[in-house]
Amino acid sequence: MNMVEAESSKEVSNAIFSRDVDKKREDYLEWTDYFMATAFLAAKRSKDPCSQVGACIVNQEKRIVGVGYNGMPFGCSDDEYPWKKASTSRLETKYLYVCHAEMNAILNKNCSDVKNCTIYVALFPCNECAKLIIQSGISEVVYMSDKHSAKEETIAAKRMFDSAGIKYWQYVPKRKQITIDFTEIDWNRMTQLPPTPLKETK
């Protein structure tokens, strides 16, 4: 183990051993962080080499009712259809084929409708996704990035949201990263100390 790994291991150990098991945790995820993190986790499923976008739809009871990410439609092999952004023929770019995360989240819903729900999405929706959001009855959009704010598609989306009374606002994370550690479930096993040896009696 090198020095960096040793220091990292020491920090983890200190965090584990300092855990107070007699009161509730204070570093748990807040709802907004949880739902946006779910959208980002869904994005990890995307095979798009440029932009991996995820979306998470939540109802008024704070239950997740739909999740999606950008990818090719069912039956359209992502090994055969193009992922390129530019080509001499638009038919050879991804734009005519890829289903956006918002579309997939709405279509993947596990309830009868998504009326009055909130959609959490990594990237501000385009005009086509804005139409779907409005028509589906979603009432609020929480987004992470607005990097395409100058594009006509984004401007049109905001114009439609404003007309339809859809609330939208930018999520500002309280923490830069949320780490998923699959070994953490066994933290108590890792922290078990060997029993103290009994003193010999004379």
N, CA, C and O of each residue as an XYZ file, in Angstrom:
808
protein
N       0.848     -1.198      0.000
C       0.000      0.000      0.000
C       0.884      1.248      0.000
O       1.766      1.384      0.848
N       0.644      2.178     -0.970
C       1.448      3.390     -1.008
C       0.928      4.415     -0.006
O      -0.060      4.179      0.690
N       1.616      5.564      0.053
C       1.293      6.570      1.076
C      -0.099      7.160      0.876
O      -0.822      7.396      1.844
N      -0.483      7.403     -0.410
C      -1.797      7.987     -0.703
C      -2.906      7.028     -0.291
O      -3.891      7.425      0.331
N      -2.728      5.745     -0.653
C      -3.726      4.744     -0.282
C      -3.821      4.596      1.228
O      -4.914      4.452      1.776
N      -2.698      4.631      1.885
C      -2.674      4.498      3.343
C      -3.405      5.658      4.010
O      -4.157      5.464      4.965
N      -3.175      6.871      3.495
C      -3.828      8.049      4.070
C      -5.330      7.988      3.848
O      -6.115      8.315      4.738
N      -5.728      7.555      2.625
C      -7.150      7.419      2.316
C      -7.800      6.384      3.208
O      -8.902      6.594      3.714
N      -7.117      5.264      3.402
C      -7.628      4.202      4.262
C      -7.768      4.683      5.701
O      -8.711      4.316      6.402
N      -6.818      5.506      6.132
C      -6.853      6.036      7.491
C      -8.054      6.950      7.685
O      -8.707      6.908      8.728
N      -8.351      7.789      6.668
C      -9.491      8.706      6.746
C     -10.795      7.928      6.831
O     -11.676      8.262      7.624
N     -10.916      6.872      5.995
C     -12.115      6.046      6.025
C     -12.269      5.380      7.384
O     -13.358      5.355      7.956
N     -11.160      4.837      7.897
C     -11.197      4.172      9.198
C     -11.612      5.133     10.298
O     -12.420      4.785     11.159
N     -11.063      6.339     10.272
C     -11.417      7.336     11.281
C     -12.896      7.681     11.215
O     -13.550      7.848     12.244
N     -13.433      7.791      9.965
C     -14.842      8.121      9.793
C     -15.727      6.998     10.327
O     -16.757      7.246     10.954
N     -15.308      5.761     10.070
C     -16.079      4.611     10.530
C     -16.066      4.504     12.049
O     -17.108      4.318     12.677
N     -14.872      4.625     12.636
C     -14.745      4.456     14.084
C     -15.375      5.612     14.852
O     -15.725      5.459     16.022
N     -15.524      6.768     14.203
C     -16.093      7.917     14.895
C     -17.618      7.931     14.796
O     -18.262      8.845     15.310
N     -18.197      6.928     14.141
C     -19.649      6.875     13.984
C     -20.317      6.648     15.333
O     -19.946      5.750     16.089
N     -21.316      7.488     15.616
C     -22.080      7.354     16.856
C     -23.316      6.518     16.555
O     -24.235      6.982     15.880
N     -23.338      5.303     17.049
C     -24.442      4.390     16.740
C     -25.636      4.572     17.669
O     -26.609      3.823     17.582
N     -25.568      5.549     18.546
C     -26.656      5.766     19.492
C     -27.562      6.938     19.105
O     -28.493      7.264     19.841
N     -27.304      7.566     17.973
C     -28.190      8.641     17.514
C     -28.228      8.643     15.990
O     -27.372      8.054     15.331
N     -29.231      9.313     15.447
C     -29.411      9.286     13.997
C     -28.270     10.002     13.276
O     -27.648     10.914     13.821
N     -28.009      9.573     12.049
C     -26.961     10.194     11.231
C     -27.340     11.620     10.873
O     -28.519     11.939     10.714
N     -26.336     12.474     10.748
C     -26.565     13.860     10.350
C     -26.112     14.118      8.911
O     -26.414     15.168      8.345
N     -25.385     13.159      8.318
C     -24.842     13.385      6.974
C     -25.627     12.641      5.894
O     -25.085     12.311      4.840
N     -26.911     12.379      6.167
C     -27.749     11.698      5.182
C     -28.092     12.650      4.025
O     -27.978     13.868      4.161
N     -28.512     12.079      2.889
C     -28.862     12.883      1.720
C     -30.207     13.567      1.919
O     -31.164     12.950      2.387
N     -30.274     14.843      1.561
C     -31.555     15.530      1.540
C     -32.315     15.096      0.287
O     -31.720     14.545     -0.638
N     -33.618     15.340      0.253
C     -34.440     14.857     -0.856
C     -33.937     15.323     -2.220
O     -33.820     14.522     -3.147
N     -33.642     16.605     -2.343
C     -33.207     17.127     -3.638
C     -31.914     16.477     -4.088
O     -31.767     16.134     -5.261
N     -30.971     16.303     -3.163
C     -29.713     15.635     -3.490
C     -29.974     14.188     -3.921
O     -29.370     13.692     -4.872
N     -30.867     13.534     -3.217
C     -31.182     12.129     -3.499
C     -31.770     11.959     -4.900
O     -31.357     11.073     -5.647
N     -32.731     12.808     -5.250
C     -33.390     12.668     -6.545
C     -32.472     13.060     -7.700
O     -32.493     12.425     -8.754
N     -31.672     14.098     -7.504
C     -30.737     14.481     -8.573
C     -29.649     13.421     -8.717
O     -29.217     13.116     -9.829
N     -29.211     12.866     -7.600
C     -28.209     11.794     -7.652
C     -28.766     10.581     -8.387
O     -28.033      9.900     -9.103
N     -30.056     10.308     -8.216
C     -30.696      9.204     -8.930
C     -30.679      9.459    -10.430
O     -30.451      8.541    -11.218
N     -30.920     10.704    -10.825
C     -30.856     11.062    -12.238
C     -29.451     10.858    -12.790
O     -29.275     10.352    -13.899
N     -28.448     11.260    -12.001
C     -27.057     11.102    -12.443
C     -26.653      9.630    -12.479
O     -25.872      9.222    -13.338
N     -27.179      8.836    -11.554
C     -26.884      7.403    -11.563
C     -27.492      6.749    -12.805
O     -26.858      5.905    -13.439
N     -28.721      7.139    -13.151
C     -29.370      6.613    -14.357
C     -28.545      6.944    -15.594
O     -28.459      6.141    -16.524
N     -27.938      8.135    -15.602
C     -27.141      8.566    -16.755
C     -25.959      7.644    -17.018
O     -25.458      7.575    -18.141
N     -25.512      6.935    -15.983
C     -24.392      6.005    -16.147
C     -24.742      4.852    -17.090
O     -23.851      4.154    -17.576
N     -26.035      4.652    -17.347
C     -26.472      3.613    -18.267
C     -26.367      4.052    -19.732
O     -26.399      3.220    -20.639
N     -26.243      5.358    -19.953
C     -26.210      5.876    -21.324
C     -24.926      5.480    -22.041
O     -23.848      5.467    -21.447
N     -25.057      5.159    -23.324
C     -23.902      4.792    -24.135
C     -23.456      5.944    -25.026
O     -22.569      5.779    -25.863
N     -24.062      7.093    -24.848
C     -23.676      8.274    -25.625
C     -22.252      8.670    -25.248
O     -21.975      8.893    -24.070
N     -21.340      8.764    -26.220
C     -19.945      9.079    -25.901
C     -19.710     10.527    -25.495
O     -18.655     10.857    -24.955
N     -20.684     11.388    -25.751
C     -20.496     12.819    -25.468
C     -21.257     13.266    -24.222
O     -20.660     13.788    -23.280
N     -22.559     13.064    -24.219
C     -23.388     13.541    -23.104
C     -24.217     12.407    -22.523
O     -25.040     11.808    -23.215
N     -23.996     12.121    -21.266
C     -24.799     11.120    -20.573
C     -25.768     11.877    -19.664
O     -25.355     12.525    -18.702
N     -27.045     11.787    -19.978
C     -28.061     12.543    -19.253
C     -29.071     11.588    -18.635
O     -29.500     10.626    -19.272
N     -29.446     11.858    -17.394
C     -30.455     11.060    -16.714
C     -31.584     11.940    -16.225
O     -31.421     13.148    -16.052
N     -32.735     11.320    -16.002
C     -33.895     12.051    -15.490
C     -34.616     11.197    -14.464
O     -34.657      9.972    -14.577
N     -35.181     11.849    -13.467
C     -35.891     11.162    -12.387
C     -37.183     11.928    -12.093
O     -37.147     13.119    -11.784
N     -38.319     11.242    -12.188
C     -39.620     11.874    -11.948
C     -40.110     11.481    -10.564
O     -40.079     10.307    -10.194
N     -40.564     12.471     -9.801
C     -40.966     12.267     -8.409
C     -42.359     12.839     -8.198
O     -42.659     13.942     -8.653
N     -43.213     12.083     -7.502
C     -44.564     12.597     -7.263
C     -44.614     13.451     -5.998
O     -43.587     13.699     -5.367
N     -45.798     13.893     -5.639
C     -45.939     14.810     -4.503
C     -45.696     14.134     -3.157
O     -45.520     14.806     -2.141
N     -45.687     12.812     -3.155
C     -45.374     12.078     -1.924
C     -43.892     11.732     -1.837
O     -43.478     10.934     -0.997
N     -43.099     12.343     -2.714
C     -41.643     12.127     -2.769
C     -41.297     10.674     -3.104
O     -40.342     10.110     -2.569
N     -42.080     10.087     -3.987
C     -41.803      8.747     -4.471
C     -41.379      8.809     -5.933
O     -41.981      9.526     -6.733
N     -40.355      8.062     -6.272
C     -39.872      8.029     -7.641
C     -40.837      7.209     -8.489
O     -41.119      6.052     -8.180
N     -41.342      7.820     -9.564
C     -42.326      7.138    -10.413
C     -41.816      6.925    -11.838
O     -42.510      6.329    -12.662
N     -40.611      7.407    -12.130
C     -40.058      7.208    -13.463
C     -38.595      7.601    -13.516
O     -38.191      8.599    -12.919
N     -37.799      6.817    -14.231
C     -36.373      7.096    -14.396
C     -36.007      6.811    -15.849
O     -36.524      5.868    -16.448
N     -35.124      7.616    -16.410
C     -34.702      7.374    -17.784
C     -33.350      7.989    -18.080
O     -32.844      8.810    -17.315
N     -32.772      7.584    -19.195
C     -31.499      8.147    -19.659
C     -31.523      8.180    -21.183
O     -32.360      7.527    -21.805
N     -30.621      8.927    -21.781
C     -30.616      9.064    -23.229
C     -30.031      7.823    -23.905
O     -28.961      7.340    -23.538
N     -30.757      7.326    -24.894
C     -30.319      6.135    -25.605
C     -31.190      5.863    -26.814
O     -32.164      6.575    -27.062
N     -30.842      4.837    -27.562
C     -31.584      4.476    -28.761
C     -32.928      3.830    -28.406
O     -33.063      3.236    -27.336
N     -33.916      3.941    -29.291
C     -35.224      3.311    -29.049
C     -35.102      1.784    -29.015
O     -34.154      1.213    -29.555
N     -36.075      1.135    -28.374
C     -36.116     -0.325    -28.349
C     -36.109     -0.860    -29.775
O     -36.820     -0.351    -30.643
N     -35.310     -1.877    -30.007
C     -35.256     -2.491    -31.319
C     -34.272     -1.851    -32.271
O     -34.005     -2.383    -33.348
N     -33.733     -0.711    -31.881
C     -32.737     -0.018    -32.703
C     -31.375     -0.208    -32.043
O     -31.063      0.436    -31.041
N     -30.582     -1.087    -32.608
C     -29.309     -1.458    -31.998
C     -28.376     -0.266    -31.863
O     -28.130      0.457    -32.828
N     -27.852     -0.064    -30.635
C     -26.915      1.038    -30.435
C     -25.535      0.710    -30.988
O     -24.613      1.519    -30.888
N     -25.393     -0.487    -31.578
C     -24.168     -0.825    -32.298
C     -24.293     -0.498    -33.786
O     -23.288     -0.386    -34.487
N     -25.519     -0.347    -34.259
C     -25.761     -0.078    -35.672
C     -26.097      1.380    -35.957
O     -25.742      1.907    -37.011
N     -26.781      2.033    -35.019
C     -27.158      3.434    -35.227
C     -26.009      4.356    -34.808
O     -25.236      4.020    -33.912
N     -25.901      5.514    -35.458
C     -24.738      6.387    -35.231
C     -24.788      7.138    -33.902
O     -25.859      7.469    -33.394
N     -23.609      7.396    -33.358
C     -23.466      8.215    -32.155
C     -22.751      9.532    -32.468
O     -22.495     10.331    -31.567
N     -22.436      9.754    -33.720
C     -21.688     10.951    -34.114
C     -22.530     12.221    -33.973
O     -23.752     12.197    -34.116
N     -21.845     13.325    -33.690
C     -22.517     14.619    -33.610
C     -22.508     15.344    -34.961
O     -23.379     16.170    -35.232
N     -21.519     15.030    -35.802
C     -21.387     15.726    -37.086
C     -21.098     14.732    -38.200
O     -20.371     13.757    -38.008
N     -21.675     14.993    -39.362
C     -21.453     14.160    -40.538
C     -21.914     14.936    -41.766
O     -22.643     15.921    -41.652
N     -21.492     14.491    -42.920
C     -21.945     15.144    -44.158
C     -23.439     14.908    -44.365
O     -24.099     15.673    -45.067
N     -23.967     13.856    -43.758
C     -25.395     13.562    -43.810
C     -25.971     13.559    -42.405
O     -25.449     12.874    -41.525
N     -27.037     14.313    -42.180
C     -27.658     14.354    -40.849
C     -28.209     12.990    -40.456
O     -28.365     12.692    -39.272
N     -28.501     12.169    -41.449
C     -28.986     10.817    -41.173
C     -27.922      9.956    -40.503
O     -28.226      8.911    -39.928
N     -26.684     10.401    -40.585
C     -25.575      9.654    -39.984
C     -25.141     10.240    -38.647
O     -24.064      9.915    -38.147
N     -25.972     11.101    -38.065
C     -25.709     11.632    -36.726
C     -26.739     11.062    -35.747
O     -27.745     10.481    -36.155
N     -26.477     11.233    -34.484
C     -27.348     10.658    -33.450
C     -28.666     11.404    -33.276
O     -29.626     10.849    -32.740
N     -28.721     12.655    -33.724
C     -29.822     13.532    -33.355
C     -31.195     13.074    -33.832
O     -32.199     13.382    -33.189
N     -31.261     12.358    -34.924
C     -32.549     11.907    -35.442
C     -33.040     10.631    -34.776
O     -34.167     10.204    -35.025
N     -32.220     10.017    -33.937
C     -32.549      8.700    -33.401
C     -32.627      8.618    -31.873
O     -33.491      7.922    -31.341
N     -31.754      9.306    -31.174
C     -31.664      9.138    -29.716
C     -32.913      9.652    -28.997
O     -33.413     10.739    -29.289
N     -33.401      8.853    -28.059
C     -34.480      9.272    -27.165
C     -33.843      9.952    -25.955
O     -32.957      9.386    -25.315
N     -34.291     11.152    -25.647
C     -33.725     11.876    -24.519
C     -34.196     11.286    -23.191
O     -35.187     10.558    -23.128
N     -33.460     11.622    -22.139
C     -33.740     11.069    -20.808
C     -35.153     11.410    -20.332
O     -35.826     10.573    -19.731
N     -35.596     12.631    -20.598
C     -36.925     13.049    -20.154
C     -38.010     12.190    -20.800
O     -38.950     11.753    -20.136
N     -37.865     11.955    -22.111
C     -38.831     11.122    -22.825
C     -38.886      9.726    -22.218
O     -39.964      9.198    -21.948
N     -37.724      9.139    -22.008
C     -37.682      7.783    -21.466
C     -38.238      7.711    -20.047
O     -38.916      6.746    -19.693
N     -37.955      8.725    -19.237
C     -38.480      8.735    -17.863
C     -40.003      8.804    -17.868
O     -40.662      8.120    -17.086
N     -40.558      9.632    -18.750
C     -42.020      9.764    -18.841
C     -42.642      8.466    -19.344
O     -43.660      8.019    -18.815
N     -42.042      7.863    -20.357
C     -42.574      6.628    -20.920
C     -42.364      5.430    -19.994
O     -43.113      4.454    -20.050
N     -41.339      5.512    -19.139
C     -41.048      4.419    -18.199
C     -41.807      4.538    -16.883
O     -41.553      3.765    -15.959
N     -42.717      5.470    -16.777
C     -43.429      5.714    -15.516
C     -44.113      4.444    -15.025
O     -44.594      3.633    -15.816
N     -44.146      4.289    -13.699
C     -44.768      3.108    -13.094
C     -46.101      3.456    -12.433
O     -46.543      2.777    -11.507
N     -46.732      4.523    -12.922
C     -48.030      4.943    -12.417
C     -48.897      5.350    -13.605
O     -48.420      5.388    -14.739
N     -50.158      5.652    -13.350
C     -51.070      5.962    -14.454
C     -50.721      7.253    -15.168
O     -50.894      7.366    -16.382
N     -50.229      8.228    -14.414
C     -49.813      9.489    -15.028
C     -48.776     10.175    -14.144
O     -48.508      9.734    -13.026
N     -48.205     11.247    -14.653
C     -47.188     11.994    -13.895
C     -47.655     13.434    -13.642
O     -46.838     14.346    -13.514
N     -48.939     13.620    -13.575
C     -49.506     14.943    -13.344
C     -49.045     15.500    -12.001
O     -49.073     14.808    -10.984
N     -48.619     16.766    -12.017
C     -48.149     17.487    -10.831
C     -46.854     16.928    -10.245
O     -46.501     17.246     -9.110
N     -46.151     16.107    -11.003
C     -44.867     15.585    -10.545
C     -43.746     16.577    -10.829
O     -43.924     17.553    -11.558
N     -42.591     16.303    -10.238
C     -41.366     17.076    -10.487
C     -40.385     16.184    -11.226
O     -40.225     15.013    -10.884
N     -39.729     16.735    -12.241
C     -38.706     15.971    -12.954
C     -37.340     16.577    -12.650
O     -37.129     17.779    -12.810
N     -36.423     15.731    -12.212
C     -35.040     16.114    -11.941
C     -34.213     15.652    -13.142
O     -34.256     14.479    -13.514
N     -33.468     16.567    -13.742
C     -32.725     16.223    -14.946
C     -31.359     16.904    -14.930
O     -31.217     18.029    -14.450
N     -30.364     16.208    -15.458
C     -28.995     16.731    -15.434
C     -28.832     17.958    -16.315
O     -28.075     18.869    -15.981
N     -29.539     17.985    -17.438
C     -29.379     19.051    -18.426
C     -30.741     19.669    -18.720
O     -31.745     18.961    -18.812
N     -30.771     21.003    -18.867
C     -32.058     21.668    -19.126
C     -32.704     21.061    -20.365
O     -32.029     20.878    -21.378
N     -33.989     20.748    -20.309
C     -34.658     20.070    -21.423
C     -34.664     20.881    -22.720
O     -34.705     22.111    -22.703
N     -34.623     20.169    -23.829
C     -34.735     20.814    -25.137
C     -36.209     21.115    -25.413
O     -37.072     20.775    -24.604
N     -36.498     21.745    -26.542
C     -37.872     22.114    -26.876
C     -38.778     20.888    -27.044
O     -39.946     20.927    -26.657
N     -38.245     19.797    -27.621
C     -39.066     18.603    -27.822
C     -39.423     17.951    -26.492
O     -40.555     17.507    -26.298
N     -38.456     17.891    -25.575
C     -38.733     17.327    -24.252
C     -39.649     18.244    -23.452
O     -40.452     17.778    -22.644
N     -39.526     19.555    -23.680
C     -40.405     20.509    -23.000
C     -41.862     20.247    -23.379
O     -42.750     20.328    -22.531
N     -42.103     19.934    -24.645
C     -43.469     19.622    -25.084
C     -43.997     18.402    -24.338
O     -45.135     18.399    -23.869
N     -43.167     17.369    -24.231
C     -43.580     16.144    -23.535
C     -43.852     16.407    -22.054
O     -44.820     15.898    -21.489
N     -42.988     17.206    -21.438
C     -43.144     17.545    -20.022
C     -44.464     18.276    -19.791
O     -45.211     17.966    -18.863
N     -44.730     19.239    -20.642
C     -45.970     20.017    -20.516
C     -47.189     19.134    -20.739
O     -48.134     19.160    -19.950
N     -47.169     18.354    -21.811
C     -48.321     17.526    -22.158
C     -48.578     16.418    -21.142
O     -49.712     15.964    -20.989
N     -47.526     15.983    -20.448
C     -47.691     14.903    -19.468
C     -48.230     15.401    -18.129
O     -48.649     14.603    -17.291
N     -48.220     16.716    -17.929
C     -48.755     17.275    -16.692
C     -47.731     17.525    -15.606
O     -48.092     17.936    -14.503
N     -46.452     17.286    -15.895
C     -45.394     17.591    -14.930
C     -45.406     19.100    -14.648
O     -45.521     19.907    -15.569
N     -45.287     19.468    -13.379
C     -45.449     20.873    -13.004
C     -44.150     21.581    -12.630
O     -44.131     22.805    -12.500
N     -43.059     20.823    -12.454
C     -41.813     21.441    -12.007
C     -40.610     20.730    -12.620
O     -40.582     19.504    -12.725
N     -39.617     21.523    -13.020
C     -38.380     20.993    -13.600
C     -37.209     21.473    -12.754
O     -37.025     22.675    -12.563
N     -36.422     20.533    -12.251
C     -35.199     20.854    -11.511
C     -34.037     20.358    -12.356
O     -33.939     19.166    -12.648
N     -33.160     21.267    -12.747
C     -32.064     20.909    -13.649
C     -30.716     21.249    -13.037
O     -30.616     22.100    -12.153
N     -29.686     20.574    -13.519
C     -28.331     20.796    -13.013
C     -27.571     21.784    -13.888
O     -27.068     22.798    -13.404
N     -27.491     21.480    -15.180
C     -26.706     22.306    -16.109
C     -27.604     23.020    -17.117
O     -28.611     22.479    -17.575
N     -27.219     24.224    -17.442
C     -27.919     24.992    -18.475
C     -26.910     25.433    -19.534
O     -26.956     26.560    -20.026
N     -25.998     24.521    -19.873
C     -24.893     24.872    -20.766
C     -25.343     25.206    -22.187
O     -24.590     25.812    -22.949
N     -26.572     24.812    -22.546
C     -27.077     25.114    -23.882
C     -28.074     26.279    -23.849
O     -28.958     26.367    -24.702
N     -27.931     27.155    -22.881
C     -28.911     28.232    -22.691
C     -29.041     29.171    -23.891
O     -30.084     29.796    -24.082
N     -27.983     29.270    -24.699
C     -28.016     30.167    -25.848
C     -28.632     29.518    -27.085
O     -28.893     30.200    -28.076
N     -28.864     28.214    -27.035
C     -29.426     27.522    -28.192
C     -30.915     27.814    -28.339
O     -31.626     28.016    -27.355
N     -31.363     27.832    -29.575
C     -32.774     28.112    -29.848
C     -33.689     27.090    -29.196
O     -34.783     27.429    -28.743
N     -33.239     25.825    -29.146
C     -34.055     24.776    -28.551
C     -34.322     25.033    -27.069
O     -35.422     24.787    -26.573
N     -33.298     25.531    -26.369
C     -33.456     25.813    -24.939
C     -34.296     27.068    -24.725
O     -35.140     27.115    -23.830
N     -34.061     28.072    -25.544
C     -34.849     29.310    -25.444
C     -36.324     29.012    -25.685
O     -37.194     29.523    -24.979
N     -36.600     28.174    -26.697
C     -37.983     27.796    -26.999
C     -38.594     27.011    -25.843
O     -39.763     27.199    -25.506
N     -37.790     26.120    -25.231
C     -38.282     25.330    -24.103
C     -38.695     26.236    -22.949
O     -39.765     26.051    -22.369
N     -37.860     27.209    -22.614
C     -38.180     28.131    -21.521
C     -39.406     28.975    -21.845
O     -40.221     29.258    -20.967
N     -39.536     29.373    -23.105
C     -40.702     30.155    -23.518
C     -41.977     29.349    -23.307
O     -42.971     29.872    -22.805
N     -41.946     28.072    -23.692
C     -43.127     27.218    -23.507
C     -43.406     26.953    -22.036
O     -44.563     26.958    -21.615
N     -42.355     26.719    -21.247
C     -42.544     26.502    -19.806
C     -43.198     27.721    -19.162
O     -44.103     27.590    -18.339
N     -42.733     28.901    -19.544
C     -43.292     30.131    -18.983
C     -44.774     30.268    -19.338
O     -45.593     30.640    -18.497
N     -45.102     29.964    -20.590
C     -46.492     30.080    -21.033
C     -47.383     29.065    -20.329
O     -48.531     29.359    -19.996
N     -46.844     27.862    -20.106
C     -47.634     26.785    -19.505
C     -47.623     26.820    -17.982
O     -48.302     26.018    -17.341
N     -46.861     27.739    -17.396
C     -46.805     27.843    -15.939
C     -45.989     26.756    -15.278
O     -46.229     26.405    -14.122
N     -45.018     26.218    -16.014
C     -44.140     25.193    -15.447
C     -43.013     25.872    -14.675
O     -42.285     26.697    -15.227
N     -42.876     25.527    -13.413
C     -41.792     26.072    -12.592
C     -40.497     25.359    -12.936
O     -40.479     24.132    -13.044
N     -39.403     26.112    -13.111
C     -38.103     25.483    -13.330
C     -37.027     26.259    -12.573
O     -37.051     27.488    -12.515
N     -36.095     25.525    -12.001
C     -35.013     26.165    -11.249
C     -33.787     25.277    -11.262
O     -33.873     24.062    -11.441
N     -32.631     25.922    -11.066
C     -31.351     25.224    -11.151
C     -30.932     24.684     -9.789
O     -30.941     25.393     -8.783
N     -30.570     23.423     -9.790
C     -30.094     22.744     -8.590
C     -28.633     23.106     -8.342
O     -27.797     22.991     -9.238
N     -28.332     23.542     -7.129
C     -26.956     23.839     -6.733
C     -26.567     22.845     -5.648
O     -27.049     22.948     -4.519
N     -25.703     21.883     -5.968
C     -25.377     20.830     -4.998
C     -24.635     21.360     -3.779
O     -23.815     22.272     -3.880
N     -24.936     20.774     -2.628
C     -24.252     21.149     -1.396
C     -22.911     20.437     -1.272
O     -22.022     20.868     -0.537
N     -22.788     19.332     -2.014
C     -21.532     18.589     -2.026
C     -21.167     18.306     -3.476
O     -22.044     18.087     -4.311
N     -19.881     18.310     -3.772
C     -19.410     18.136     -5.146
C     -19.604     16.720     -5.633
O     -19.870     16.503     -6.815
N     -19.476     15.750     -4.741
C     -19.590     14.350     -5.117
C     -20.417     13.571     -4.103
O     -20.431     13.886     -2.913
N     -21.105     12.549     -4.602
C     -21.782     11.586     -3.743
C     -21.205     10.230     -4.115
O     -21.356      9.781     -5.251
N     -20.553      9.583     -3.177
C     -19.871      8.322     -3.457
C     -20.719      7.135     -3.043
O     -21.273      7.103     -1.945
N     -20.814      6.158     -3.937
C     -21.485      4.906     -3.613
C     -20.409      3.870     -3.316
O     -19.649      3.479     -4.202
N     -20.353      3.435     -2.081
C     -19.349      2.470     -1.639
C     -20.063      1.166     -1.297
O     -20.755      1.076     -0.283
N     -19.888      0.159     -2.150
C     -20.592     -1.109     -1.949
C     -20.109     -1.852     -0.703
O     -20.794     -2.752     -0.217
N     -18.949     -1.488     -0.188
C     -18.433     -2.182      0.999
C     -18.984     -1.582      2.293
O     -18.820     -2.167      3.364
N     -19.626     -0.438      2.204
C     -20.066      0.256      3.413
C     -21.142     -0.517      4.174
O     -21.292     -0.345      5.384
N     -21.892     -1.368      3.469
C     -22.950     -2.123      4.132
C     -22.390     -3.019      5.225
O     -23.108     -3.379      6.158
N     -21.117     -3.382      5.121
C     -20.486     -4.249      6.122
C     -19.571     -3.468      7.066
O     -18.628     -4.027      7.626
N     -19.854     -2.166      7.241
C     -18.956     -1.339      8.042
C     -18.784     -1.874      9.453
O     -17.689     -1.812     10.012
N     -19.879     -2.410     10.047
C     -19.765     -2.882     11.435
C     -18.886     -4.114     11.550
O     -18.228     -4.322     12.569
N     -18.875     -4.938     10.495
C     -17.993     -6.100     10.508
C     -16.530     -5.653     10.441
O     -15.656     -6.235     11.083
N     -16.284     -4.600      9.644
C     -14.915     -4.104      9.481
C     -14.396     -3.428     10.732
O     -13.188     -3.333     10.944
N     -15.324     -2.952     11.567
C     -14.890     -2.210     12.758
C     -14.873     -3.056     14.021
O     -14.529     -2.566     15.096
N     -15.239     -4.309     13.895
C     -15.233     -5.166     15.083
C     -13.805     -5.384     15.573
O     -12.939     -5.834     14.823
N     -13.579     -5.061     16.822
C     -12.252     -5.209     17.406
C     -12.108     -6.594     18.031
O     -13.092     -7.173     18.491
N     -10.921     -7.111     18.050
C     -10.722     -8.419     18.693
C     -11.028     -8.317     20.181
O     -10.753     -7.290     20.801
N     -11.587     -9.360     20.752
C     -11.940     -9.297     22.184
C     -10.701     -9.106     23.058
O      -9.612     -9.585     22.742
N     -10.901     -8.399     24.155
C      -9.797     -8.165     25.078
C      -9.471     -9.469     25.810
O     -10.358    -10.086     26.398
N      -8.225     -9.883     25.779
C      -7.871    -11.162     26.447
C      -8.088    -11.083     27.956
O      -7.814    -10.063     28.589
N      -8.574    -12.159     28.503
C      -8.819    -12.216     29.947
C      -7.482    -12.306     30.681
O      -6.529    -12.940     30.228
N      -7.460    -11.637     31.838
C      -6.239    -11.704     32.656
C      -6.181    -13.044     33.372
O      -7.181    -13.572     33.857
N      -4.998    -13.552     33.411
C      -4.819    -14.831     34.096
C      -4.924    -14.629     35.612
O      -4.380    -13.683     36.181
N      -5.635    -15.542     36.221
C      -5.737    -15.488     37.696
C      -4.762    -16.470     38.319
O      -4.590    -17.589     37.836
N      -4.139    -16.045     39.376
C      -3.155    -16.897     40.067
C      -3.815    -17.675     41.164
O      -3.154    -18.448     41.857
